[in-house]
Amino acid sequence: MSAKPIVFQKISDMRRAVAQWRAAGETVALIPTMGALHAGHVSLLEASRGKARRAIVSIFVNPTQFAPDEDFSAYPRRLEADLARLAEAGCDGCFAPDASEMYPAGFSTKVIPGGPALAGLEDRFRTDHFAGVAQVVAKLLNQAQADCAFFGEKDFQQLAVIRRMAADLDIPTKIFGVPTMREADGLAMSSRNAYLSPEERARAATLSRVLRASAEKIAAGAPVGEVMAQGAREIEAAGFALDYFEARHAESLAPAASRADGAIRLLVAARLGRTRLIDNWAVK
Ligand code: PAF
């Protein structure tokens, strides 16, 4: 096993290390996470290797992106296991602040994202979610002052929101999206998969199966509307409560009725028991 990453609990300690690395001519990547690290997170770290000499993974379960009825308190927290995983993967630093470091008494600034944050996908079901994400990511990018930052494509709308926010606020950190890591049966890796019962887990790969089949049909020229309606029926027949199954323009996230509208991304969110799963697939 490699050396454990240096753990920074204070913004000032992380900044000092980043400044030293940069003074030595080294570039720095930030990988923001909420912990409970899995192979998907490790793939973000690996993607950073081609772009920066040093990598910092931040671990912070951000309270401002959870609604009161969501899983903030139940969200898995396992710092020691995460640090062991980062040591194995090779990582220079882990920023693990507590809530008072991120949101000290008197904190009162909000970031209200527009554009892709209002696409009518996740935002329809999680009203203030992207305001919380934009707020914490803006803070993390400012705190780390890294050259580049890496986010998973699994949260496709989140990635679009972060790109827009960083561009709009003139944050110089370059934002990279990294393709989704999947289990052997196609289920997108997610810390929330841990909530699935064995029986739900067996059914959960329906989402990626339907996404993939629908993307292939659209790529082969089938009408988008018909393909999506059939896919939605299949997802519901597998016992999911469907929040949305949508074909969207891959960049603007505007509804896409045909391939003539440009590159299409299929996006889904559905609940299986108490677990809400999201996933997406490119039409190629
Ligand atoms: O994708 C996540 O894990 C979180 O939304 C992020 C980007 C770390 C912000 O808390």
PDB file of C-alpha atoms and ligand atoms in Angstrom:
ATOM      1  CA  MET A   1       0.000   0.000   0.000  1.00  0.00           C
ATOM      2  CA  SER A   2       1.265   3.550  -0.776  1.00  0.00           C
ATOM      3  CA  ALA A   3       1.488   6.331   1.816  1.00  0.00           C
ATOM      4  CA  LYS A   4      -1.779   7.747   3.112  1.00  0.00           C
ATOM      5  CA  PRO A   5      -2.639  11.157   1.690  1.00  0.00           C
ATOM      6  CA  ILE A   6      -1.980  14.200   3.860  1.00  0.00           C
ATOM      7  CA  VAL A   7      -5.282  15.016   5.547  1.00  0.00           C
ATOM      8  CA  PHE A   8      -6.210  18.706   5.618  1.00  0.00           C
ATOM      9  CA  GLN A   9      -9.036  19.718   7.915  1.00  0.00           C
ATOM     10  CA  LYS A  10      -8.406  23.430   7.534  1.00  0.00           C
ATOM     11  CA  ILE A  11      -8.677  25.428   4.314  1.00  0.00           C
ATOM     12  CA  SER A  12      -5.459  27.270   5.214  1.00  0.00           C
ATOM     13  CA  ASP A  13      -3.486  23.994   5.477  1.00  0.00           C
ATOM     14  CA  MET A  14      -4.695  22.798   2.085  1.00  0.00           C
ATOM     15  CA  ARG A  15      -3.940  26.179   0.524  1.00  0.00           C
ATOM     16  CA  ARG A  16      -0.418  26.174   1.946  1.00  0.00           C
ATOM     17  CA  ALA A  17       0.310  22.736   0.470  1.00  0.00           C
ATOM     18  CA  VAL A  18      -1.164  23.730  -2.915  1.00  0.00           C
ATOM     19  CA  ALA A  19       0.909  26.942  -2.914  1.00  0.00           C
ATOM     20  CA  GLN A  20       4.081  24.931  -2.182  1.00  0.00           C
ATOM     21  CA  TRP A  21       3.350  22.467  -4.975  1.00  0.00           C
ATOM     22  CA  ARG A  22       2.637  25.232  -7.404  1.00  0.00           C
ATOM     23  CA  ALA A  23       5.766  27.132  -6.358  1.00  0.00           C
ATOM     24  CA  ALA A  24       7.703  23.956  -7.244  1.00  0.00           C
ATOM     25  CA  GLY A  25       6.128  24.061 -10.706  1.00  0.00           C
ATOM     26  CA  GLU A  26       3.658  21.231 -10.037  1.00  0.00           C
ATOM     27  CA  THR A  27       0.069  21.304 -11.279  1.00  0.00           C
ATOM     28  CA  VAL A  28      -2.773  20.324  -8.946  1.00  0.00           C
ATOM     29  CA  ALA A  29      -6.114  18.538  -9.484  1.00  0.00           C
ATOM     30  CA  LEU A  30      -9.123  18.667  -7.163  1.00  0.00           C
ATOM     31  CA  ILE A  31     -11.614  15.794  -7.026  1.00  0.00           C
ATOM     32  CA  PRO A  32     -14.646  16.859  -4.977  1.00  0.00           C
ATOM     33  CA  THR A  33     -16.589  13.976  -3.374  1.00  0.00           C
ATOM     34  CA  MET A  34     -18.899  13.254  -0.477  1.00  0.00           C
ATOM     35  CA  GLY A  35     -16.855  10.188   0.502  1.00  0.00           C
ATOM     36  CA  ALA A  36     -17.971   6.526   0.673  1.00  0.00           C
ATOM     37  CA  LEU A  37     -15.469   6.177  -2.120  1.00  0.00           C
ATOM     38  CA  HIS A  38     -15.888   3.488  -4.766  1.00  0.00           C
ATOM     39  CA  ALA A  39     -14.226   2.610  -8.068  1.00  0.00           C
ATOM     40  CA  GLY A  40     -16.079   5.483  -9.757  1.00  0.00           C
ATOM     41  CA  HIS A  41     -14.275   7.981  -7.515  1.00  0.00           C
ATOM     42  CA  VAL A  42     -10.967   6.221  -8.109  1.00  0.00           C
ATOM     43  CA  SER A  43     -11.561   6.634 -11.860  1.00  0.00           C
ATOM     44  CA  LEU A  44     -11.789  10.422 -11.297  1.00  0.00           C
ATOM     45  CA  LEU A  45      -8.456  10.280  -9.512  1.00  0.00           C
ATOM     46  CA  GLU A  46      -6.983   8.232 -12.356  1.00  0.00           C
ATOM     47  CA  ALA A  47      -8.350  10.667 -14.946  1.00  0.00           C
ATOM     48  CA  SER A  48      -6.587  13.486 -13.094  1.00  0.00           C
ATOM     49  CA  ARG A  49      -3.201  11.785 -13.524  1.00  0.00           C
ATOM     50  CA  GLY A  50      -2.907  12.709 -17.175  1.00  0.00           C
ATOM     51  CA  LYS A  51      -3.673  16.356 -16.375  1.00  0.00           C
ATOM     52  CA  ALA A  52      -1.971  17.239 -13.083  1.00  0.00           C
ATOM     53  CA  ARG A  53       1.036  16.140 -11.024  1.00  0.00           C
ATOM     54  CA  ARG A  54      -0.745  16.358  -7.650  1.00  0.00           C
ATOM     55  CA  ALA A  55      -4.255  15.311  -6.640  1.00  0.00           C
ATOM     56  CA  ILE A  56      -6.438  16.328  -3.720  1.00  0.00           C
ATOM     57  CA  VAL A  57      -9.693  14.484  -3.038  1.00  0.00           C
ATOM     58  CA  SER A  58     -12.157  16.450  -0.928  1.00  0.00           C
ATOM     59  CA  ILE A  59     -14.589  14.563   1.283  1.00  0.00           C
ATOM     60  CA  PHE A  60     -17.479  16.587   2.629  1.00  0.00           C
ATOM     61  CA  VAL A  61     -21.116  15.541   2.938  1.00  0.00           C
ATOM     62  CA  ASN A  62     -22.544  18.930   2.072  1.00  0.00           C
ATOM     63  CA  PRO A  63     -25.677  19.652   4.103  1.00  0.00           C
ATOM     64  CA  THR A  64     -26.877  22.469   1.837  1.00  0.00           C
ATOM     65  CA  GLN A  65     -27.558  20.174  -1.127  1.00  0.00           C
ATOM     66  CA  PHE A  66     -29.919  17.859   0.791  1.00  0.00           C
ATOM     67  CA  ALA A  67     -33.606  18.644   1.337  1.00  0.00           C
ATOM     68  CA  PRO A  68     -34.906  18.086   4.894  1.00  0.00           C
ATOM     69  CA  ASP A  69     -36.587  14.809   3.810  1.00  0.00           C
ATOM     70  CA  GLU A  70     -33.454  13.461   2.056  1.00  0.00           C
ATOM     71  CA  ASP A  71     -30.702  11.138   3.273  1.00  0.00           C
ATOM     72  CA  PHE A  72     -28.196  13.635   4.771  1.00  0.00           C
ATOM     73  CA  SER A  73     -27.953  11.860   8.144  1.00  0.00           C
ATOM     74  CA  ALA A  74     -28.018   8.363   6.625  1.00  0.00           C
ATOM     75  CA  TYR A  75     -25.438   9.196   3.928  1.00  0.00           C
ATOM     76  CA  PRO A  76     -22.514   6.756   4.407  1.00  0.00           C
ATOM     77  CA  ARG A  77     -19.525   8.312   6.215  1.00  0.00           C
ATOM     78  CA  ARG A  78     -16.371   6.188   6.442  1.00  0.00           C
ATOM     79  CA  LEU A  79     -13.292   8.432   6.454  1.00  0.00           C
ATOM     80  CA  GLU A  80     -10.797   5.772   7.577  1.00  0.00           C
ATOM     81  CA  ALA A  81     -11.831   3.338   4.818  1.00  0.00           C
ATOM     82  CA  ASP A  82     -11.802   6.214   2.314  1.00  0.00           C
ATOM     83  CA  LEU A  83      -8.267   7.208   3.340  1.00  0.00           C
ATOM     84  CA  ALA A  84      -7.122   3.590   2.930  1.00  0.00           C
ATOM     85  CA  ARG A  85      -8.686   3.531  -0.545  1.00  0.00           C
ATOM     86  CA  LEU A  86      -6.954   6.813  -1.450  1.00  0.00           C
ATOM     87  CA  ALA A  87      -3.628   5.456  -0.168  1.00  0.00           C
ATOM     88  CA  GLU A  88      -4.048   2.381  -2.377  1.00  0.00           C
ATOM     89  CA  ALA A  89      -4.973   4.509  -5.399  1.00  0.00           C
ATOM     90  CA  GLY A  90      -2.181   7.021  -4.743  1.00  0.00           C
ATOM     91  CA  CYS A  91      -3.385  10.469  -3.764  1.00  0.00           C
ATOM     92  CA  ASP A  92      -1.426  13.423  -2.362  1.00  0.00           C
ATOM     93  CA  GLY A  93      -4.005  15.105  -0.189  1.00  0.00           C
ATOM     94  CA  CYS A  94      -7.469  14.648   1.275  1.00  0.00           C
ATOM     95  CA  PHE A  95      -9.416  17.747   2.287  1.00  0.00           C
ATOM     96  CA  ALA A  96     -11.880  16.648   4.972  1.00  0.00           C
ATOM     97  CA  PRO A  97     -13.269  19.784   6.607  1.00  0.00           C
ATOM     98  CA  ASP A  98     -16.016  19.752   9.186  1.00  0.00           C
ATOM     99  CA  ALA A  99     -19.208  21.715   8.675  1.00  0.00           C
ATOM    100  CA  SER A 100     -18.013  24.668  10.782  1.00  0.00           C
ATOM    101  CA  GLU A 101     -14.949  25.089   8.552  1.00  0.00           C
ATOM    102  CA  MET A 102     -17.158  25.205   5.450  1.00  0.00           C
ATOM    103  CA  TYR A 103     -20.094  27.116   6.932  1.00  0.00           C
ATOM    104  CA  PRO A 104     -18.845  29.111   9.934  1.00  0.00           C
ATOM    105  CA  ALA A 105     -21.237  31.125  12.089  1.00  0.00           C
ATOM    106  CA  GLY A 106     -22.528  34.075  10.086  1.00  0.00           C
ATOM    107  CA  PHE A 107     -22.192  32.350   6.722  1.00  0.00           C
ATOM    108  CA  SER A 108     -24.935  33.794   4.528  1.00  0.00           C
ATOM    109  CA  THR A 109     -24.017  33.759   0.838  1.00  0.00           C
ATOM    110  CA  LYS A 110     -26.004  31.701  -1.653  1.00  0.00           C
ATOM    111  CA  VAL A 111     -25.172  30.731  -5.221  1.00  0.00           C
ATOM    112  CA  ILE A 112     -28.300  30.481  -7.385  1.00  0.00           C
ATOM    113  CA  PRO A 113     -27.478  28.622 -10.605  1.00  0.00           C
ATOM    114  CA  GLY A 114     -29.594  29.098 -13.731  1.00  0.00           C
ATOM    115  CA  GLY A 115     -29.371  27.605 -17.230  1.00  0.00           C
ATOM    116  CA  PRO A 116     -28.845  23.830 -16.938  1.00  0.00           C
ATOM    117  CA  ALA A 117     -29.874  23.953 -13.265  1.00  0.00           C
ATOM    118  CA  LEU A 118     -33.414  24.731 -14.475  1.00  0.00           C
ATOM    119  CA  ALA A 119     -33.607  22.057 -17.193  1.00  0.00           C
ATOM    120  CA  GLY A 120     -36.597  20.338 -15.569  1.00  0.00           C
ATOM    121  CA  LEU A 121     -34.744  17.139 -14.670  1.00  0.00           C
ATOM    122  CA  GLU A 122     -33.276  16.729 -11.141  1.00  0.00           C
ATOM    123  CA  ASP A 123     -34.356  20.286 -10.320  1.00  0.00           C
ATOM    124  CA  ARG A 124     -38.027  19.248 -10.677  1.00  0.00           C
ATOM    125  CA  PHE A 125     -37.638  16.731  -7.861  1.00  0.00           C
ATOM    126  CA  ARG A 126     -34.859  18.298  -5.744  1.00  0.00           C
ATOM    127  CA  THR A 127     -35.743  21.985  -5.652  1.00  0.00           C
ATOM    128  CA  ASP A 128     -32.722  23.558  -3.905  1.00  0.00           C
ATOM    129  CA  HIS A 129     -30.250  20.793  -4.690  1.00  0.00           C
ATOM    130  CA  PHE A 130     -28.216  22.579  -7.370  1.00  0.00           C
ATOM    131  CA  ALA A 131     -28.029  25.789  -5.328  1.00  0.00           C
ATOM    132  CA  GLY A 132     -26.349  23.708  -2.610  1.00  0.00           C
ATOM    133  CA  VAL A 133     -24.069  21.959  -5.102  1.00  0.00           C
ATOM    134  CA  ALA A 134     -23.076  25.223  -6.827  1.00  0.00           C
ATOM    135  CA  GLN A 135     -22.436  26.855  -3.445  1.00  0.00           C
ATOM    136  CA  VAL A 136     -20.163  24.123  -2.112  1.00  0.00           C
ATOM    137  CA  VAL A 137     -18.346  23.536  -5.414  1.00  0.00           C
ATOM    138  CA  ALA A 138     -17.691  27.285  -5.834  1.00  0.00           C
ATOM    139  CA  LYS A 139     -16.233  27.268  -2.321  1.00  0.00           C
ATOM    140  CA  LEU A 140     -14.129  24.141  -2.910  1.00  0.00           C
ATOM    141  CA  LEU A 141     -12.740  25.508  -6.188  1.00  0.00           C
ATOM    142  CA  ASN A 142     -11.848  28.806  -4.507  1.00  0.00           C
ATOM    143  CA  GLN A 143     -10.389  27.082  -1.471  1.00  0.00           C
ATOM    144  CA  ALA A 144      -8.171  24.648  -3.383  1.00  0.00           C
ATOM    145  CA  GLN A 145      -7.143  26.951  -6.221  1.00  0.00           C
ATOM    146  CA  ALA A 146      -6.353  23.839  -8.244  1.00  0.00           C
ATOM    147  CA  ASP A 147      -5.532  23.889 -11.951  1.00  0.00           C
ATOM    148  CA  CYS A 148      -8.270  21.409 -12.806  1.00  0.00           C
ATOM    149  CA  ALA A 149     -11.193  19.596 -11.171  1.00  0.00           C
ATOM    150  CA  PHE A 150     -12.863  16.285 -12.026  1.00  0.00           C
ATOM    151  CA  PHE A 151     -16.538  15.307 -11.799  1.00  0.00           C
ATOM    152  CA  GLY A 152     -18.391  12.155 -12.863  1.00  0.00           C
ATOM    153  CA  GLU A 153     -20.685  12.159 -15.880  1.00  0.00           C
ATOM    154  CA  LYS A 154     -23.066  10.013 -13.846  1.00  0.00           C
ATOM    155  CA  ASP A 155     -24.437  13.244 -12.372  1.00  0.00           C
ATOM    156  CA  PHE A 156     -24.802  14.677 -15.849  1.00  0.00           C
ATOM    157  CA  GLN A 157     -26.958  17.687 -14.990  1.00  0.00           C
ATOM    158  CA  GLN A 158     -24.695  18.473 -12.016  1.00  0.00           C
ATOM    159  CA  LEU A 159     -21.680  18.486 -14.353  1.00  0.00           C
ATOM    160  CA  ALA A 160     -23.457  20.938 -16.696  1.00  0.00           C
ATOM    161  CA  VAL A 161     -24.384  23.164 -13.726  1.00  0.00           C
ATOM    162  CA  ILE A 162     -20.786  23.174 -12.454  1.00  0.00           C
ATOM    163  CA  ARG A 163     -19.345  23.975 -15.895  1.00  0.00           C
ATOM    164  CA  ARG A 164     -21.810  26.873 -16.284  1.00  0.00           C
ATOM    165  CA  MET A 165     -21.192  28.169 -12.752  1.00  0.00           C
ATOM    166  CA  ALA A 166     -17.379  28.055 -13.110  1.00  0.00           C
ATOM    167  CA  ALA A 167     -17.563  29.875 -16.467  1.00  0.00           C
ATOM    168  CA  ASP A 168     -20.062  32.475 -15.204  1.00  0.00           C
ATOM    169  CA  LEU A 169     -18.092  33.226 -12.019  1.00  0.00           C
ATOM    170  CA  ASP A 170     -14.727  33.360 -13.853  1.00  0.00           C
ATOM    171  CA  ILE A 171     -13.302  30.545 -11.774  1.00  0.00           C
ATOM    172  CA  PRO A 172     -10.067  29.627 -13.585  1.00  0.00           C
ATOM    173  CA  THR A 173     -10.018  25.932 -12.591  1.00  0.00           C
ATOM    174  CA  LYS A 174     -10.555  23.767 -15.687  1.00  0.00           C
ATOM    175  CA  ILE A 175     -13.533  21.412 -15.278  1.00  0.00           C
ATOM    176  CA  PHE A 176     -13.340  17.853 -16.635  1.00  0.00           C
ATOM    177  CA  GLY A 177     -16.161  15.278 -16.890  1.00  0.00           C
ATOM    178  CA  VAL A 178     -15.257  11.595 -16.516  1.00  0.00           C
ATOM    179  CA  PRO A 179     -17.316   8.700 -17.978  1.00  0.00           C
ATOM    180  CA  THR A 180     -19.442   6.676 -15.564  1.00  0.00           C
ATOM    181  CA  MET A 181     -17.986   3.509 -14.020  1.00  0.00           C
ATOM    182  CA  ARG A 182     -20.400   0.578 -14.038  1.00  0.00           C
ATOM    183  CA  GLU A 183     -20.820  -2.696 -12.177  1.00  0.00           C
ATOM    184  CA  ALA A 184     -20.548  -5.905 -14.260  1.00  0.00           C
ATOM    185  CA  ASP A 185     -24.320  -5.865 -14.950  1.00  0.00           C
ATOM    186  CA  GLY A 186     -24.247  -2.216 -16.053  1.00  0.00           C
ATOM    187  CA  LEU A 187     -25.522  -0.500 -12.873  1.00  0.00           C
ATOM    188  CA  ALA A 188     -23.853   2.907 -12.549  1.00  0.00           C
ATOM    189  CA  MET A 189     -21.590   2.994  -9.479  1.00  0.00           C
ATOM    190  CA  SER A 190     -22.968   5.207  -6.728  1.00  0.00           C
ATOM    191  CA  SER A 191     -22.512   5.487  -2.977  1.00  0.00           C
ATOM    192  CA  ARG A 192     -26.316   5.214  -2.731  1.00  0.00           C
ATOM    193  CA  ASN A 193     -26.299   1.691  -4.265  1.00  0.00           C
ATOM    194  CA  ALA A 194     -25.452   0.558  -0.716  1.00  0.00           C
ATOM    195  CA  TYR A 195     -29.098   1.294   0.216  1.00  0.00           C
ATOM    196  CA  LEU A 196     -30.451  -1.361  -2.201  1.00  0.00           C
ATOM    197  CA  SER A 197     -31.701  -4.673  -0.773  1.00  0.00           C
ATOM    198  CA  PRO A 198     -30.310  -7.787  -2.559  1.00  0.00           C
ATOM    199  CA  GLU A 199     -33.624  -8.146  -4.414  1.00  0.00           C
ATOM    200  CA  GLU A 200     -33.616  -4.466  -5.489  1.00  0.00           C
ATOM    201  CA  ARG A 201     -29.954  -4.705  -6.457  1.00  0.00           C
ATOM    202  CA  ALA A 202     -30.797  -7.577  -8.818  1.00  0.00           C
ATOM    203  CA  ARG A 203     -33.401  -5.389 -10.569  1.00  0.00           C
ATOM    204  CA  ALA A 204     -31.428  -2.129 -10.500  1.00  0.00           C
ATOM    205  CA  ALA A 205     -29.527  -2.779 -13.740  1.00  0.00           C
ATOM    206  CA  THR A 206     -32.819  -2.410 -15.665  1.00  0.00           C
ATOM    207  CA  LEU A 207     -32.091   1.314 -15.847  1.00  0.00           C
ATOM    208  CA  SER A 208     -28.806   0.990 -17.716  1.00  0.00           C
ATOM    209  CA  ARG A 209     -30.213  -1.823 -19.876  1.00  0.00           C
ATOM    210  CA  VAL A 210     -33.151   0.326 -20.997  1.00  0.00           C
ATOM    211  CA  LEU A 211     -30.929   3.401 -21.450  1.00  0.00           C
ATOM    212  CA  ARG A 212     -28.518   1.501 -23.640  1.00  0.00           C
ATOM    213  CA  ALA A 213     -31.213  -0.230 -25.730  1.00  0.00           C
ATOM    214  CA  SER A 214     -33.081   3.079 -26.212  1.00  0.00           C
ATOM    215  CA  ALA A 215     -29.887   4.895 -27.236  1.00  0.00           C
ATOM    216  CA  GLU A 216     -29.151   2.168 -29.769  1.00  0.00           C
ATOM    217  CA  LYS A 217     -32.670   2.344 -31.240  1.00  0.00           C
ATOM    218  CA  ILE A 218     -32.492   6.144 -31.590  1.00  0.00           C
ATOM    219  CA  ALA A 219     -29.028   5.853 -33.136  1.00  0.00           C
ATOM    220  CA  ALA A 220     -30.501   3.380 -35.634  1.00  0.00           C
ATOM    221  CA  GLY A 221     -33.153   5.952 -36.630  1.00  0.00           C
ATOM    222  CA  ALA A 222     -36.219   5.006 -34.515  1.00  0.00           C
ATOM    223  CA  PRO A 223     -38.465   7.971 -33.534  1.00  0.00           C
ATOM    224  CA  VAL A 224     -37.286   9.484 -30.235  1.00  0.00           C
ATOM    225  CA  GLY A 225     -40.780   9.898 -28.745  1.00  0.00           C
ATOM    226  CA  GLU A 226     -41.770   6.268 -29.350  1.00  0.00           C
ATOM    227  CA  VAL A 227     -38.484   4.883 -28.049  1.00  0.00           C
ATOM    228  CA  MET A 228     -38.712   6.937 -24.862  1.00  0.00           C
ATOM    229  CA  ALA A 229     -42.348   5.968 -24.230  1.00  0.00           C
ATOM    230  CA  GLN A 230     -41.501   2.289 -24.580  1.00  0.00           C
ATOM    231  CA  GLY A 231     -38.420   2.625 -22.356  1.00  0.00           C
ATOM    232  CA  ALA A 232     -40.503   4.349 -19.658  1.00  0.00           C
ATOM    233  CA  ARG A 233     -43.018   1.467 -19.746  1.00  0.00           C
ATOM    234  CA  GLU A 234     -40.214  -1.099 -19.348  1.00  0.00           C
ATOM    235  CA  ILE A 235     -38.713   0.756 -16.366  1.00  0.00           C
ATOM    236  CA  GLU A 236     -42.087   0.936 -14.634  1.00  0.00           C
ATOM    237  CA  ALA A 237     -42.829  -2.718 -15.433  1.00  0.00           C
ATOM    238  CA  ALA A 238     -39.604  -3.626 -13.558  1.00  0.00           C
ATOM    239  CA  GLY A 239     -41.099  -2.072 -10.407  1.00  0.00           C
ATOM    240  CA  PHE A 240     -39.469   1.382 -10.462  1.00  0.00           C
ATOM    241  CA  ALA A 241     -41.372   4.583  -9.659  1.00  0.00           C
ATOM    242  CA  LEU A 242     -40.179   6.732 -12.545  1.00  0.00           C
ATOM    243  CA  ASP A 243     -39.359  10.412 -11.960  1.00  0.00           C
ATOM    244  CA  TYR A 244     -38.222  11.038 -15.546  1.00  0.00           C
ATOM    245  CA  PHE A 245     -36.841   9.301 -18.611  1.00  0.00           C
ATOM    246  CA  GLU A 246     -35.895  12.015 -21.082  1.00  0.00           C
ATOM    247  CA  ALA A 247     -34.009  12.653 -24.304  1.00  0.00           C
ATOM    248  CA  ARG A 248     -32.120  15.927 -24.020  1.00  0.00           C
ATOM    249  CA  HIS A 249     -29.637  17.959 -26.012  1.00  0.00           C
ATOM    250  CA  ALA A 250     -26.270  16.834 -24.624  1.00  0.00           C
ATOM    251  CA  GLU A 251     -24.990  20.371 -23.972  1.00  0.00           C
ATOM    252  CA  SER A 252     -27.963  22.653 -23.345  1.00  0.00           C
ATOM    253  CA  LEU A 253     -30.096  19.871 -21.769  1.00  0.00           C
ATOM    254  CA  ALA A 254     -33.068  21.252 -23.752  1.00  0.00           C
ATOM    255  CA  PRO A 255     -35.633  18.617 -24.824  1.00  0.00           C
ATOM    256  CA  ALA A 256     -34.494  16.776 -27.967  1.00  0.00           C
ATOM    257  CA  ALA A 257     -37.158  15.452 -30.329  1.00  0.00           C
ATOM    258  CA  SER A 258     -34.836  14.197 -33.048  1.00  0.00           C
ATOM    259  CA  ARG A 259     -31.166  13.638 -33.832  1.00  0.00           C
ATOM    260  CA  ALA A 260     -31.360  16.686 -36.081  1.00  0.00           C
ATOM    261  CA  ASP A 261     -31.388  18.770 -32.838  1.00  0.00           C
ATOM    262  CA  GLY A 262     -27.741  17.750 -32.201  1.00  0.00           C
ATOM    263  CA  ALA A 263     -26.068  15.239 -29.866  1.00  0.00           C
ATOM    264  CA  ILE A 264     -28.600  13.555 -27.586  1.00  0.00           C
ATOM    265  CA  ARG A 265     -28.197  12.325 -24.019  1.00  0.00           C
ATOM    266  CA  LEU A 266     -30.807  10.088 -22.407  1.00  0.00           C
ATOM    267  CA  LEU A 267     -31.319  10.752 -18.699  1.00  0.00           C
ATOM    268  CA  VAL A 268     -33.275   8.791 -16.130  1.00  0.00           C
ATOM    269  CA  ALA A 269     -34.194   9.055 -12.448  1.00  0.00           C
ATOM    270  CA  ALA A 270     -36.292   6.397 -10.756  1.00  0.00           C
ATOM    271  CA  ARG A 271     -36.986   5.080  -7.294  1.00  0.00           C
ATOM    272  CA  LEU A 272     -36.644   1.475  -6.234  1.00  0.00           C
ATOM    273  CA  GLY A 273     -37.994   1.087  -2.710  1.00  0.00           C
ATOM    274  CA  ARG A 274     -36.407   3.914  -0.708  1.00  0.00           C
ATOM    275  CA  THR A 275     -33.457   4.324  -3.089  1.00  0.00           C
ATOM    276  CA  ARG A 276     -33.454   6.946  -5.831  1.00  0.00           C
ATOM    277  CA  LEU A 277     -31.166   6.088  -8.743  1.00  0.00           C
ATOM    278  CA  ILE A 278     -30.063   8.302 -11.629  1.00  0.00           C
ATOM    279  CA  ASP A 279     -28.170   7.415 -14.794  1.00  0.00           C
ATOM    280  CA  ASN A 280     -27.636   8.658 -18.343  1.00  0.00           C
ATOM    281  CA  TRP A 281     -26.407   7.438 -21.722  1.00  0.00           C
ATOM    282  CA  ALA A 282     -25.097   9.100 -24.878  1.00  0.00           C
ATOM    283  CA  VAL A 283     -26.793   8.405 -28.224  1.00  0.00           C
ATOM    284  CA  LYS A 284     -23.857   7.733 -30.534  1.00  0.00           C
TER     285      LYS A 284
HETATM  286  O1  PAF B   1     -21.268  14.630  -6.715  1.00  0.00           O
HETATM  287  C1  PAF B   1     -21.022  14.801  -5.504  1.00  0.00           C
HETATM  288  O2  PAF B   1     -20.518  13.919  -4.806  1.00  0.00           O
HETATM  289  C2  PAF B   1     -21.380  16.126  -4.852  1.00  0.00           C
HETATM  290  O3  PAF B   1     -22.552  16.658  -5.383  1.00  0.00           O
HETATM  291  C3  PAF B   1     -20.228  17.159  -4.911  1.00  0.00           C
HETATM  292  C4  PAF B   1     -19.906  17.541  -6.345  1.00  0.00           C
HETATM  293  C5  PAF B   1     -18.995  16.588  -4.241  1.00  0.00           C
HETATM  294  C6  PAF B   1     -20.637  18.432  -4.165  1.00  0.00           C
HETATM  295  O4  PAF B   1     -20.942  18.169  -2.835  1.00  0.00           O
END
